Coordinates of C-alpha atoms in Angstrom, one line a residue:
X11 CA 75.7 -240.1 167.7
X12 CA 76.3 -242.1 170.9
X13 CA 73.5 -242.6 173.7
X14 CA 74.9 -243.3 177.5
X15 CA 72.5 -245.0 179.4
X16 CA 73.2 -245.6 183.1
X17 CA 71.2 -248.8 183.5
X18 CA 71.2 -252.4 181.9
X19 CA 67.9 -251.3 179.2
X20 CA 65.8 -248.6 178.4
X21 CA 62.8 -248.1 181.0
X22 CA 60.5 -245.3 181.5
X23 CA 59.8 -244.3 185.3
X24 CA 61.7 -247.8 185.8
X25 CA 61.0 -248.0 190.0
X26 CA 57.3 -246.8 189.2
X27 CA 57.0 -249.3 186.1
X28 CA 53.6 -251.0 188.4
X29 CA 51.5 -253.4 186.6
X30 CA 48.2 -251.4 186.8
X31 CA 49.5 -247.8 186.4
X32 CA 48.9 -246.2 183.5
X33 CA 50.5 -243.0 181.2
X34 CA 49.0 -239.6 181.8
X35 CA 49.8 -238.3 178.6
X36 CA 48.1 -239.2 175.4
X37 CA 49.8 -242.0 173.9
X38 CA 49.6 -239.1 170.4
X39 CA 51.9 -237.6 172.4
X40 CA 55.1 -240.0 171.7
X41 CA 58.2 -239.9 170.8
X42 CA 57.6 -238.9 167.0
X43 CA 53.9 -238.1 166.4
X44 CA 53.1 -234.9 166.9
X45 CA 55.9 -233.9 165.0
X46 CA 55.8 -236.4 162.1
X47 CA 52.8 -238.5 162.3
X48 CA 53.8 -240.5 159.8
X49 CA 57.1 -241.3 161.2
X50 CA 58.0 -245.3 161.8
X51 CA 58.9 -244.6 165.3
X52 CA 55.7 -243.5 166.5
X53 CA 53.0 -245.7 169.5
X54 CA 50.6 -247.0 166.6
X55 CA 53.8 -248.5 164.5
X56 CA 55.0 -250.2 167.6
X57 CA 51.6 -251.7 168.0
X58 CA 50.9 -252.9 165.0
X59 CA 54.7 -254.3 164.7
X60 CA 53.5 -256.4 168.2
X61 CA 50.6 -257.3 166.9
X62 CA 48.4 -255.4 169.3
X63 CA 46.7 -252.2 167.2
X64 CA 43.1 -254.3 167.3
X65 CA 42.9 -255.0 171.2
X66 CA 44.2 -251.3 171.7
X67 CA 41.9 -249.9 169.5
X68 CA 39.2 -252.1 171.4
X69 CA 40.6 -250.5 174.7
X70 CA 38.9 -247.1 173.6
X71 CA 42.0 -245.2 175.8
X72 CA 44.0 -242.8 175.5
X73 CA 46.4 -243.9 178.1
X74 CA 47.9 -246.8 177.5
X75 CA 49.2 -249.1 180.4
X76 CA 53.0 -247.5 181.7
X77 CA 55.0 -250.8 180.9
X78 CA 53.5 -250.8 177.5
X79 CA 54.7 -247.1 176.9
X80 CA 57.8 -248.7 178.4
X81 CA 58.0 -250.8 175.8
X82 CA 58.0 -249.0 173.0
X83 CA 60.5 -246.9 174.5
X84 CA 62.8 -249.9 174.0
X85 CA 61.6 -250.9 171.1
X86 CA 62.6 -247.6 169.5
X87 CA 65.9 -248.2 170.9
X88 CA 65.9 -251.4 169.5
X89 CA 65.3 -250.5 166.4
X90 CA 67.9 -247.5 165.7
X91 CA 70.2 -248.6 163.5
X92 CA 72.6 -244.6 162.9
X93 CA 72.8 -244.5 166.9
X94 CA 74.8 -246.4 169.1
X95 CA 73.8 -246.8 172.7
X96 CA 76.3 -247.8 175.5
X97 CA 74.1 -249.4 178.4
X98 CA 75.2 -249.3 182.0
X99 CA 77.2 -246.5 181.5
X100 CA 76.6 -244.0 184.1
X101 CA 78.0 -240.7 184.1
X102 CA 79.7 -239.4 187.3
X103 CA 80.8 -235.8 185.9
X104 CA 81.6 -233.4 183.0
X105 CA 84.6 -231.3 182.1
X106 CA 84.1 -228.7 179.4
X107 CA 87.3 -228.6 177.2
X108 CA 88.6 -224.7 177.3
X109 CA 90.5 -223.3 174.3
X110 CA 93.2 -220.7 174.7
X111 CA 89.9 -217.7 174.3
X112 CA 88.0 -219.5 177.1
X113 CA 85.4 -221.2 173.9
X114 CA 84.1 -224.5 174.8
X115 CA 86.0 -227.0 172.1
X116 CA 84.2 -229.6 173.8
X117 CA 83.5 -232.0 176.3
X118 CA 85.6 -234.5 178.5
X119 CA 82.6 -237.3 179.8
X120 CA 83.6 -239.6 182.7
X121 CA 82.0 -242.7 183.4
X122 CA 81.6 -244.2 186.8
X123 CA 84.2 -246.9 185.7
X124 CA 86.7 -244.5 184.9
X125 CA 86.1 -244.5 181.2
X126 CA 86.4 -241.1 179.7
X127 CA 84.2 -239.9 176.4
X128 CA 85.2 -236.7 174.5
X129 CA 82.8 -235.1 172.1
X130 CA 82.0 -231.8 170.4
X131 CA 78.4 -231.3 171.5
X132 CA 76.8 -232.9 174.6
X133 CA 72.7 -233.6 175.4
X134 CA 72.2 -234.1 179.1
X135 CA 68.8 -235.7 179.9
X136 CA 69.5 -237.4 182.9
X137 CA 66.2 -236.0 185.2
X138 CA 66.3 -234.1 188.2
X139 CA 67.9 -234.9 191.2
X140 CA 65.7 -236.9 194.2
X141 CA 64.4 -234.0 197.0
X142 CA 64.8 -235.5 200.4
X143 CA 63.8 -233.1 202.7
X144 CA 66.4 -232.0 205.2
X145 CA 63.8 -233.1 208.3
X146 CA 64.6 -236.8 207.4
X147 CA 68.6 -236.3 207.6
X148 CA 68.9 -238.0 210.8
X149 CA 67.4 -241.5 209.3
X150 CA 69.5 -244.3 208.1
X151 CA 69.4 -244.7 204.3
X152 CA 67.6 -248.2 204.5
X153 CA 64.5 -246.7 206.2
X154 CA 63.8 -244.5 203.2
X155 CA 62.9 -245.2 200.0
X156 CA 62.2 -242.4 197.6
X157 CA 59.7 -242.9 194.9
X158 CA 62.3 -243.5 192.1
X159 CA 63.4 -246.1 193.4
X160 CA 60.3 -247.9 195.3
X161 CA 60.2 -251.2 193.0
X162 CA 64.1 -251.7 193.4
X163 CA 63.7 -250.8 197.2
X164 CA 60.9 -252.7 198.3
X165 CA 61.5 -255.9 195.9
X166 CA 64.8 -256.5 199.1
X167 CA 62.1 -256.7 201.8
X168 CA 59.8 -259.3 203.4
X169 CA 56.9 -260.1 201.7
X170 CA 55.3 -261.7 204.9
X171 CA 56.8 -259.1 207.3
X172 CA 53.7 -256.7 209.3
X173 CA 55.7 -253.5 208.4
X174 CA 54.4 -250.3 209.1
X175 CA 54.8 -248.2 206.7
X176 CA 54.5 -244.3 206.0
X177 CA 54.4 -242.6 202.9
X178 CA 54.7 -238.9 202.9
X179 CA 53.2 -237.1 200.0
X180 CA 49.9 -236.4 198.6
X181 CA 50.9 -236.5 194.6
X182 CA 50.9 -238.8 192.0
X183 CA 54.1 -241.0 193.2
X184 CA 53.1 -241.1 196.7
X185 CA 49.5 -242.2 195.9
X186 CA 50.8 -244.8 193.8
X187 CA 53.5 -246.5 196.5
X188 CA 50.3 -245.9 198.8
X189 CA 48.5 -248.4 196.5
X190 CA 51.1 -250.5 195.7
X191 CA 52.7 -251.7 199.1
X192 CA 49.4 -253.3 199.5
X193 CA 50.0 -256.0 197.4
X194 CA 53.7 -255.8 197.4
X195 CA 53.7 -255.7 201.4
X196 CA 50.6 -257.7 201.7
X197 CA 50.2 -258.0 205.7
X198 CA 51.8 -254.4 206.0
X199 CA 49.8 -251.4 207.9
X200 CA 50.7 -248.5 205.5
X201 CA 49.5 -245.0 206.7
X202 CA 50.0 -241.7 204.3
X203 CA 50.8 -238.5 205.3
X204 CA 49.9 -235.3 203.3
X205 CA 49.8 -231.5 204.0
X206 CA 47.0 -230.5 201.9
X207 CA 43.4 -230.9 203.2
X208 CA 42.6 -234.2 201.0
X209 CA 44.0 -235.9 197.6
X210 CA 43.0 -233.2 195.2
X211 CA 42.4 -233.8 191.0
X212 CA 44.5 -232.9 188.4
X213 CA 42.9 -229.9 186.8
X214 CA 42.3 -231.5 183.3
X215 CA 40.4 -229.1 181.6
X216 CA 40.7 -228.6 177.7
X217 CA 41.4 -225.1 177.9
X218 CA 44.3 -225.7 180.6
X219 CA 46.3 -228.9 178.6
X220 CA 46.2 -226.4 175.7
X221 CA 49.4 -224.8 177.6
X222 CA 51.2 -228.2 176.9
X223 CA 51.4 -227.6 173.3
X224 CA 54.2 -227.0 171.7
X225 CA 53.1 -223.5 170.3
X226 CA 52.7 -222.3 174.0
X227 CA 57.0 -222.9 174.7
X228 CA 57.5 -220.1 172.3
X229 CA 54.6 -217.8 174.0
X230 CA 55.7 -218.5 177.5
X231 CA 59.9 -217.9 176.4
X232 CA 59.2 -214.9 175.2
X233 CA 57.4 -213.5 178.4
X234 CA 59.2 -212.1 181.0
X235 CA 60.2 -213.5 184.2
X236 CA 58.0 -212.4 186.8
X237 CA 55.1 -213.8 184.1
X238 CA 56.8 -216.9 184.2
X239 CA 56.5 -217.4 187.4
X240 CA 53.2 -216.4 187.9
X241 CA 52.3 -218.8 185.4
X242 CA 53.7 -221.4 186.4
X243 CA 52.1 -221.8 190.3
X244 CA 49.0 -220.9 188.8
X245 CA 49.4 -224.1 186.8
X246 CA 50.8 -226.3 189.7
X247 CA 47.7 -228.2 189.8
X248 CA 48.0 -229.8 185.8
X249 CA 51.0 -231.5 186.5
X250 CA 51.8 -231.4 190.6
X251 CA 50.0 -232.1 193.9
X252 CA 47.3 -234.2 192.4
X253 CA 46.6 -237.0 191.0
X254 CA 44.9 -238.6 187.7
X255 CA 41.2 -238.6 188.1
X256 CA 40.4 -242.2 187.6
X257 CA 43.3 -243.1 190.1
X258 CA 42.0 -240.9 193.0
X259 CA 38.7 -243.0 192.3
X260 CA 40.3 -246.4 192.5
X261 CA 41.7 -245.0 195.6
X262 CA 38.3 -243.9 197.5
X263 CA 36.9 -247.2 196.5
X264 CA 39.9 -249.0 198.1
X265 CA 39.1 -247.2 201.4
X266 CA 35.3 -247.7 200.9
X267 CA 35.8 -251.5 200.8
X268 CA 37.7 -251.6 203.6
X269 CA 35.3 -249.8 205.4
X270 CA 32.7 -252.0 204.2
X271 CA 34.7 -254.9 205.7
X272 CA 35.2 -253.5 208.8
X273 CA 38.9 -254.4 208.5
X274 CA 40.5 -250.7 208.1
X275 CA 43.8 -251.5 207.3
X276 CA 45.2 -248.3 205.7
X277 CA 45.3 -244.8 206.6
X278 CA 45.2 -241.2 205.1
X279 CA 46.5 -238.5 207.2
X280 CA 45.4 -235.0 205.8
X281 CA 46.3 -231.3 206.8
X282 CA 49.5 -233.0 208.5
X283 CA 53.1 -231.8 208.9
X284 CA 56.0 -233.4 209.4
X285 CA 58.1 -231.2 212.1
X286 CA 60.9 -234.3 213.1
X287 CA 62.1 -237.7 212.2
X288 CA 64.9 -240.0 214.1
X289 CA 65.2 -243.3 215.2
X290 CA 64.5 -245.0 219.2
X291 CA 66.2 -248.4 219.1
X292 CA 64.8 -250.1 215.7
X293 CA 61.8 -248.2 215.2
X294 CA 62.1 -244.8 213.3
X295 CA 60.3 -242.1 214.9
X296 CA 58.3 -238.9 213.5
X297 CA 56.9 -236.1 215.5
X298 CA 53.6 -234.9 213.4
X299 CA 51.4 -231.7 213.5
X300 CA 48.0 -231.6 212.8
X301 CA 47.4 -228.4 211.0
X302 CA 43.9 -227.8 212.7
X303 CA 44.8 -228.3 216.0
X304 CA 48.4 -227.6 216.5
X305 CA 48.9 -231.1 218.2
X306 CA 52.1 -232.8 217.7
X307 CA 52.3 -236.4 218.2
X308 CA 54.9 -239.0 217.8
X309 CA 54.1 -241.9 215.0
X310 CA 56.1 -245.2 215.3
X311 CA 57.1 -247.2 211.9
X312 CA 59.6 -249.5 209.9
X313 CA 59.6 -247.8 206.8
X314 CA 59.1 -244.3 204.8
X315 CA 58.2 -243.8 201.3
X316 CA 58.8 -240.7 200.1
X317 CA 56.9 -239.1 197.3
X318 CA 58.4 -235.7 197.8
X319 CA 59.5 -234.8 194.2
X320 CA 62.6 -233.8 192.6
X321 CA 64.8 -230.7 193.8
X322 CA 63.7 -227.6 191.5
X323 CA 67.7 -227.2 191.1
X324 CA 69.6 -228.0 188.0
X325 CA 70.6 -231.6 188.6
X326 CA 74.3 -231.7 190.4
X327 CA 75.6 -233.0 187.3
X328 CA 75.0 -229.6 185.3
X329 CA 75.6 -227.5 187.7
X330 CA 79.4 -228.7 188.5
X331 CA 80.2 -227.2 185.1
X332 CA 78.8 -223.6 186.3
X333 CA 82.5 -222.4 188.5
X334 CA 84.3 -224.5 185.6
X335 CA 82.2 -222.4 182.7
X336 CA 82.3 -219.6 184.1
X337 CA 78.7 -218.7 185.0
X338 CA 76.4 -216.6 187.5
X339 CA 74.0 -219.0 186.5
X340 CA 72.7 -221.9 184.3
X341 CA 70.2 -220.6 181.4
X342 CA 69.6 -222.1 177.9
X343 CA 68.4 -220.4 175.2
X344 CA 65.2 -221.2 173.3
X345 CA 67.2 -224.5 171.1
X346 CA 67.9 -225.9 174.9
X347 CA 71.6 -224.8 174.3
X348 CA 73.3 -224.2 177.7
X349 CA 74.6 -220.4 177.0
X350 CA 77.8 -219.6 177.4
X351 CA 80.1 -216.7 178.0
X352 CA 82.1 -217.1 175.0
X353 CA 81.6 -218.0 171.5
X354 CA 82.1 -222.0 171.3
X355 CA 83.0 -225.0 169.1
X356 CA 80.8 -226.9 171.4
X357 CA 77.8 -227.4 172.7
X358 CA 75.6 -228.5 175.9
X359 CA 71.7 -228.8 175.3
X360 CA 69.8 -229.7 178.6
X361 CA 66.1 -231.9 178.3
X362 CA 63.7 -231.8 180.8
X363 CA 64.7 -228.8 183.7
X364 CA 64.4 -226.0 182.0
X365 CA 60.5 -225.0 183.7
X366 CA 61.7 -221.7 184.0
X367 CA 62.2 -220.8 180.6
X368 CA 60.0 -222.8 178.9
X369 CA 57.2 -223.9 180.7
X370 CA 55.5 -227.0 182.9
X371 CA 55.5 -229.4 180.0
X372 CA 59.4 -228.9 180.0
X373 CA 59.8 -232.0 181.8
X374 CA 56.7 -233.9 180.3
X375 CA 56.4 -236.2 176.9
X376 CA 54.0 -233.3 175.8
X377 CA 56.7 -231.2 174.0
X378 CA 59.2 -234.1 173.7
X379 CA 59.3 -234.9 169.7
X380 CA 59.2 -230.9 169.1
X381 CA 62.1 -230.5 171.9
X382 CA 64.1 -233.3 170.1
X383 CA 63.7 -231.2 166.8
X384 CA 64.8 -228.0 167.8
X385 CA 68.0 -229.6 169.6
X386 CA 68.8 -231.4 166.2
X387 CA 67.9 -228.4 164.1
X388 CA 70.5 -226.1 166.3
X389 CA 73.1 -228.8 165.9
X390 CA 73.0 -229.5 162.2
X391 CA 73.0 -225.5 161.8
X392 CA 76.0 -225.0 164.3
X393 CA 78.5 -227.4 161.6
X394 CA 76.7 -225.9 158.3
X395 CA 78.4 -222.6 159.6
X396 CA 81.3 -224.3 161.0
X397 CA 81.6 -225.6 157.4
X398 CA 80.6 -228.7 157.6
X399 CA 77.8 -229.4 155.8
X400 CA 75.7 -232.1 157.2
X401 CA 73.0 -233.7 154.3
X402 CA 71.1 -234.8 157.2
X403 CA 69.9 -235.9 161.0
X404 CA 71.7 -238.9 160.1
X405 CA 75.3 -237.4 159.5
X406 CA 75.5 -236.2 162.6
X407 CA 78.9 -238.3 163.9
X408 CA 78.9 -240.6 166.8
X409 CA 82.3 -239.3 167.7
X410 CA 80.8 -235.5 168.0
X411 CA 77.3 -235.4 169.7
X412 CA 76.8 -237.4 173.4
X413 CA 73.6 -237.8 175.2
X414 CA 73.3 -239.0 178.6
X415 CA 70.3 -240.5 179.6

């Protein structure tokens, strides 16, 4: 098996990797543990390879720092010794190869150096695409910075620069660039704008996280669309438009003290709507609405930070191959496995977007050591009735199965 990685090293939420931010998902809930707690791959391994189970234990968390899950990420890279991973290797498109019945045979992967990579079955866990909304078109692409990539965008700027700075969002992401630019921007005046009528809470309750276990996918695959849907908005809440509870603390105590000081440096702008954005001379320029009111007002700044997501979409990537397979429209079955028209050699299995189907914790760590299982499973039973009879995960051959990451 071969691993593409686009970047340099394995990092998890790499341009959100800040110092103080922690995981919002049981560290229990890693790569291997709730599927095989005894595996070597799991958190508690890592620590106690670095030497750190004691002081974690001493923690008394569940939710371990996000550059230590980070970590262990790589060290589980590190340590694979039956897969090989090609860093910096970032894909730019996929061509499915057609036999003379229109089967997929395989897969042509092209590499934004022009390298090509063909393979039998393909795993495409690349994320979502970035949603900029279409209001901000009109601004040049060095006045916004989008949440996945806020470390790499802001580490180019001026420490000692007064910027003013807008964030727009009222989730997780945007909450944390709204705390981080005041130490990374240290004399900047950052203001946040967010639709809703204040920060709101995760909902965290017992009885909701049980719809993140694994034994829910199957419940929620097998009900029928319309269901789906409903379920899903009416769990927007665990996973979207709020934040972690501790963290919306930290926050009102950060605009307490500054209160305190007398020295109101930062800003939250609730029940607000962005309605324009462009650019007079060097400043950019957004027309706002308050929701109350109706008032719209122009707001001078430097900078935006968006925390507005990821486009609901397949990513661009996946759905290229939907003219060239064939396709009304990209499903997967309940194995993750792209379906297609005819009856195929090959394979495409898609991680992390497939909401619709299987539920919120699609894109989550929740379900990923069950998700990885299944996708292995279907594999290793797609060659035993091709005839060849794989003995194991580990026969599966580099030359045959790609992931991109």
């Amino acid at each position: 098996m071969l691993l593409l990685e686009q970047h340099p090293d394995i990092k998890w939420q790499r341009d959100l990797l800040l110092p103080w931010a922690r995981s919002q998902v049981s560290f229990l809930k890693d790569l291997a543990t709730l599927r095989n707690p005894r595996s070597r791959f799991s958190f508690l391994n890592y620590l106690h390879t670095k030497g750190r189970l004691d002081e974690f234990v001493n923690m008394s968390t569940f939710h371990p720092y996000r550059t230590e899950m980070s970590d262990y990420l790589q060290w589980v890279a590190d340590t694979l010794a039956l897969v090989r991973i090609r860093y910096g290797a970032r894909c730019e498109r996929i061509e499915p190869r057609l036999g003379v019945d229109g089967g997929v045979l395989g897969w042509q992967v092209e590499l934004t150096d022009g390298t090509t990579i063909g393979c039998r079955d393909l795993v495409v866990g690349a994320g979502r695409d970035p949603y900029i909304p279409s209001v901000f078109d009109a601004l040049p692409a060095d006045r916004l910075v989008h949440s996945s990539r806020y470390c790499s965008g802001i580490r180019g700027l001026r420490r000692d620069e007064a910027y003013r700075v807008v964030i727009i969002g009222g989730a997780q992401s945007a909450a944390e660039m709204f705390r981080a630019v005041h130490d990374d921007l240290p004399n900047c005046e950052p203001t946040i704008v967010l639709r809703a009528t204040a920060f709101q809470n995760y909902q965290t309750s017992k009885f909701a996280n049980e719809r993140y276990f694994p034994s829910f996918v199957d419940e929620f695959f097998d009900a029928n669309p319309q269901t789906r849907r409903q379920v899903l908005e009416e769990m927007r809440l665990t996973n979207y438009a709020g934040l972690a509870p501790p963290f919306l603390d930290e926050l009102y105590a950060m605009m307490y003290q500054q209160r305190l000081s007398g020295v109101q440096r930062s800003k939250v702008l609730p029940m607000t709507d962005v309605v324009a954005a462009g650019m007079a001379g060097n400043e950019v320029v957004l027309q706002l609405r308050d929701r109350l009111t109706g008032r719209t007002y122009p707001m001078r700044c430097d900078l935006l930070l968006l925390g507005t997501g990821y486009d609901r979409q397949m990513p661009q990537l996946v759905r290229r191959l939907q003219p060239q397979l064939g396709l009304s429209r990209l499903t997967v079955n309940r194995d993750y496995r792209l379906e297609l028209p005819t009856p195929s050699w090959g394979a495409c299995y898609l991680q992390g977007v497939n909401e619709e189907t299987h539920g919120i914790s699609d894109s989550l760590i929740s379900v990923l050591a069950h998700r990885s299982q299944r996708i292995v499973e279907d594999l290793l039973a797609r060659r035993a009735e091709a005839g060849t009879e794989p003995v194991s995960i580990d026969s599966v051959n580099a030359a045959e199965t790609v992931r991109i990451a």
